[in-house]
PDB file of C-alpha atoms in Angstrom:
ATOM      1  CA  MET W   1      -0.353   0.504  -0.173  1.00  0.00           C
ATOM      2  CA  SER W   2       2.861   2.520   0.865  1.00  0.00           C
ATOM      3  CA  GLN W   3       5.822   3.419   1.041  1.00  0.00           C
ATOM      4  CA  ILE W   4       6.888   4.534   4.079  1.00  0.00           C
ATOM      5  CA  PRO W   5      10.327   3.575   5.971  1.00  0.00           C
ATOM      6  CA  PRO W   6      10.447   2.880   9.589  1.00  0.00           C
ATOM      7  CA  TRP W   7      12.124   6.347   9.944  1.00  0.00           C
ATOM      8  CA  ALA W   8       9.817   8.239   8.891  1.00  0.00           C
ATOM      9  CA  SER W   9       6.282   6.215  10.707  1.00  0.00           C
ATOM     10  CA  GLU W  10       8.826   6.894  13.625  1.00  0.00           C
ATOM     11  CA  ALA W  11       9.208  10.441  12.881  1.00  0.00           C
ATOM     12  CA  LEU W  12       5.430  11.065  12.567  1.00  0.00           C
ATOM     13  CA  ALA W  13       3.791   9.128  14.806  1.00  0.00           C
ATOM     14  CA  GLU W  14       2.994  12.134  17.602  1.00  0.00           C
ATOM     15  CA  VAL W  15       1.776  14.397  13.912  1.00  0.00           C
ATOM     16  CA  PHE W  16      -2.125  13.971  14.211  1.00  0.00           C
ATOM     17  CA  ASP W  17      -4.865  15.373  12.506  1.00  0.00           C
ATOM     18  CA  PRO W  18      -6.899  17.539  14.875  1.00  0.00           C
ATOM     19  CA  CYS W  19      -9.648  15.715  14.616  1.00  0.00           C
ATOM     20  CA  CYS W  20      -8.282  12.146  15.220  1.00  0.00           C
ATOM     21  CA  LYS W  21      -5.750  13.326  18.114  1.00  0.00           C
ATOM     22  CA  GLU W  22      -7.941  12.921  21.717  1.00  0.00           C
ATOM     23  CA  LYS W  23      -8.499   8.840  20.769  1.00  0.00           C
ATOM     24  CA  GLY W  24      -4.172   9.409  19.692  1.00  0.00           C
ATOM     25  CA  ILE W  25      -4.480   8.605  16.146  1.00  0.00           C
ATOM     26  CA  SER W  26      -1.341   9.959  13.265  1.00  0.00           C
ATOM     27  CA  VAL W  27      -1.835  10.437  10.213  1.00  0.00           C
ATOM     28  CA  VAL W  28       0.402   7.534   9.866  1.00  0.00           C
ATOM     29  CA  GLU W  29      -2.238   5.109  11.179  1.00  0.00           C
ATOM     30  CA  MET W  30      -4.757   6.951   9.884  1.00  0.00           C
ATOM     31  CA  GLY W  31      -3.448   5.855   6.473  1.00  0.00           C
ATOM     32  CA  LEU W  32      -2.650   9.727   5.015  1.00  0.00           C
ATOM     33  CA  VAL W  33       1.098   9.073   4.443  1.00  0.00           C
ATOM     34  CA  ARG W  34       0.869   7.655   1.475  1.00  0.00           C
ATOM     35  CA  SER W  35       5.552   7.534   0.366  1.00  0.00           C
ATOM     36  CA  VAL W  36       7.797   9.326   1.969  1.00  0.00           C
ATOM     37  CA  GLU W  37      10.967   9.347  -0.479  1.00  0.00           C
ATOM     38  CA  VAL W  38      14.711  11.244   0.076  1.00  0.00           C
ATOM     39  CA  THR W  39      16.894  11.894  -2.860  1.00  0.00           C
ATOM     40  CA  ASP W  40      20.140  13.694  -1.760  1.00  0.00           C
ATOM     41  CA  GLY W  41      19.360  15.099   1.070  1.00  0.00           C
ATOM     42  CA  ARG W  42      15.872  16.472  -0.320  1.00  0.00           C
ATOM     43  CA  ALA W  43      12.725  14.300   1.171  1.00  0.00           C
ATOM     44  CA  ARG W  44       9.300  14.584  -0.393  1.00  0.00           C
ATOM     45  CA  VAL W  45       6.349  13.517   1.322  1.00  0.00           C
ATOM     46  CA  GLU W  46       2.979  12.263  -0.720  1.00  0.00           C
ATOM     47  CA  LEU W  47      -0.264  12.852   1.856  1.00  0.00           C
ATOM     48  CA  LEU W  48      -3.916  12.189   1.045  1.00  0.00           C
ATOM     49  CA  LEU W  49      -6.375  13.589   2.882  1.00  0.00           C
ATOM     50  CA  THR W  50      -9.703  12.695   4.557  1.00  0.00           C
ATOM     51  CA  SER W  51     -11.392  15.094   3.007  1.00  0.00           C
ATOM     52  CA  GLY W  52     -10.993  17.961   0.037  1.00  0.00           C
ATOM     53  CA  TRP W  53     -12.049  20.140   2.158  1.00  0.00           C
ATOM     54  CA  CYS W  54      -9.643  19.578   5.546  1.00  0.00           C
ATOM     55  CA  PRO W  55      -9.981  23.429   7.362  1.00  0.00           C
ATOM     56  CA  PHE W  56      -6.771  21.463   9.583  1.00  0.00           C
ATOM     57  CA  ALA W  57      -4.609  20.208   6.019  1.00  0.00           C
ATOM     58  CA  ALA W  58      -2.133  23.386   6.542  1.00  0.00           C
ATOM     59  CA  ARG W  59      -1.250  22.494   9.926  1.00  0.00           C
ATOM     60  CA  VAL W  60      -0.929  19.036   8.965  1.00  0.00           C
ATOM     61  CA  LEU W  61       1.285  19.048   5.867  1.00  0.00           C
ATOM     62  CA  THR W  62       3.526  21.668   8.159  1.00  0.00           C
ATOM     63  CA  GLU W  63       3.892  19.074  11.355  1.00  0.00           C
ATOM     64  CA  VAL W  64       5.096  17.123   8.927  1.00  0.00           C
ATOM     65  CA  ARG W  65       6.724  18.935   6.793  1.00  0.00           C
ATOM     66  CA  GLU W  66       9.380  19.694   9.610  1.00  0.00           C
ATOM     67  CA  LYS W  67       9.144  16.302  11.398  1.00  0.00           C
ATOM     68  CA  ILE W  68      10.501  14.880   8.598  1.00  0.00           C
ATOM     69  CA  ALA W  69      13.023  17.806   7.560  1.00  0.00           C
ATOM     70  CA  ALA W  70      14.067  17.118  11.439  1.00  0.00           C
ATOM     71  CA  GLN W  71      15.591  14.088  10.555  1.00  0.00           C
ATOM     72  CA  PRO W  72      19.297  12.416  10.292  1.00  0.00           C
ATOM     73  CA  GLY W  73      20.306  12.828   6.455  1.00  0.00           C
ATOM     74  CA  VAL W  74      17.591  14.986   5.300  1.00  0.00           C
ATOM     75  CA  GLU W  75      17.907  18.502   4.375  1.00  0.00           C
ATOM     76  CA  ASP W  76      14.976  19.626   3.013  1.00  0.00           C
ATOM     77  CA  ALA W  77      10.894  18.658   2.998  1.00  0.00           C
ATOM     78  CA  GLU W  78       7.994  18.461   0.858  1.00  0.00           C
ATOM     79  CA  VAL W  79       4.708  17.172   1.121  1.00  0.00           C
ATOM     80  CA  GLU W  80       2.520  17.272  -1.470  1.00  0.00           C
ATOM     81  CA  VAL W  81      -1.659  16.379  -1.208  1.00  0.00           C
ATOM     82  CA  VAL W  82      -1.844  13.870  -3.853  1.00  0.00           C
ATOM     83  CA  TRP W  83      -5.301  13.834  -5.435  1.00  0.00           C
ATOM     84  CA  ASP W  84      -5.098  10.166  -8.167  1.00  0.00           C
ATOM     85  CA  GLU W  85      -6.090   8.344  -4.573  1.00  0.00           C
ATOM     86  CA  ALA W  86      -9.068   9.053  -2.763  1.00  0.00           C
ATOM     87  CA  TRP W  87      -8.984   8.317   1.294  1.00  0.00           C
ATOM     88  CA  THR W  88     -10.659   5.234   2.196  1.00  0.00           C
ATOM     89  CA  VAL W  89     -10.847   3.719   5.579  1.00  0.00           C
ATOM     90  CA  ASP W  90      -9.278   0.465   4.437  1.00  0.00           C
ATOM     91  CA  ARG W  91      -6.475   3.032   4.391  1.00  0.00           C
ATOM     92  CA  LEU W  92      -6.850   2.539   8.600  1.00  0.00           C
ATOM     93  CA  SER W  93      -4.761   0.938  10.325  1.00  0.00           C
ATOM     94  CA  PRO W  94      -6.077  -2.018  12.679  1.00  0.00           C
ATOM     95  CA  ARG W  95      -6.046  -0.178  15.527  1.00  0.00           C
ATOM     96  CA  ALA W  96      -7.317   2.791  14.135  1.00  0.00           C
ATOM     97  CA  ALA W  97     -10.256   1.228  12.967  1.00  0.00           C
ATOM     98  CA  ARG W  98     -11.301  -0.657  16.908  1.00  0.00           C
ATOM     99  CA  ILE W  99     -10.943   3.146  17.864  1.00  0.00           C
ATOM    100  CA  LEU W 100     -12.869   4.820  15.219  1.00  0.00           C
ATOM    101  CA  ARG W 101     -14.972   1.979  14.504  1.00  0.00           C
ATOM    102  CA  PHE W 102     -16.520   3.028  11.257  1.00  0.00           C
ATOM    103  CA  LEU W 103     -20.060   1.202  10.868  1.00  0.00           C
ATOM    104  CA  PRO W 104     -20.343  -0.518   7.244  1.00  0.00           C
ATOM    105  CA  PRO W 105     -23.045   0.666   4.774  1.00  0.00           C
ATOM    106  CA  PRO W 106     -26.074  -0.119   5.951  1.00  0.00           C
ATOM    107  CA  SER W 107     -27.322  -2.155   2.350  1.00  0.00           C
ATOM    108  CA  THR W 108     -24.427  -4.335   3.808  1.00  0.00           C
ATOM    109  CA  VAL W 109     -26.139  -5.086   6.958  1.00  0.00           C
ATOM    110  CA  ARG W 110     -29.254  -7.586   6.799  1.00  0.00           C
ATOM    111  CA  ASP W 111     -30.444  -8.229  10.273  1.00  0.00           C
ATOM    112  CA  ARG W 112     -29.922  -4.470  12.303  1.00  0.00           C
ATOM    113  CA  GLU W 113     -31.336  -6.107  15.445  1.00  0.00           C
ATOM    114  CA  ALA W 114     -28.520  -8.773  15.118  1.00  0.00           C
ATOM    115  CA  TYR W 115     -25.838  -6.126  14.226  1.00  0.00           C
ATOM    116  CA  ILE W 116     -26.153  -4.329  17.209  1.00  0.00           C
ATOM    117  CA  LEU W 117     -26.944  -7.116  19.613  1.00  0.00           C
ATOM    118  CA  GLU W 118     -23.098  -8.732  18.337  1.00  0.00           C
ATOM    119  CA  GLU W 119     -21.748  -5.022  18.386  1.00  0.00           C
ATOM    120  CA  LEU W 120     -22.901  -3.967  21.626  1.00  0.00           C
ATOM    121  CA  SER W 121     -21.528  -7.551  23.289  1.00  0.00           C
TER     122      SER W 121
END
């Protein structure tokens, strides 16, 4: 799925989309980081947004750039939002998916009452 070196995942583990900060879900766990590549000391980070209307996008991009630029061997960093791939819930880490507990589309739930009972137990 993503090409994220372990050092970059670690560096971004404390960068949060403000909507998920209180839940402790980083941009990496949200699946917002598509790739991180470094060439000749210059890092290029590709990010997806959960929504094109995200009011916090500028802050998240700045934090990502600062964290990556501060890593050994990185002299500068560029962060780009990519639009050729939509963010979907399947990008969530298993931990993030458990915390956020997205509901399935109603058309896929055959027995609503049974589903609710199962989820509450």
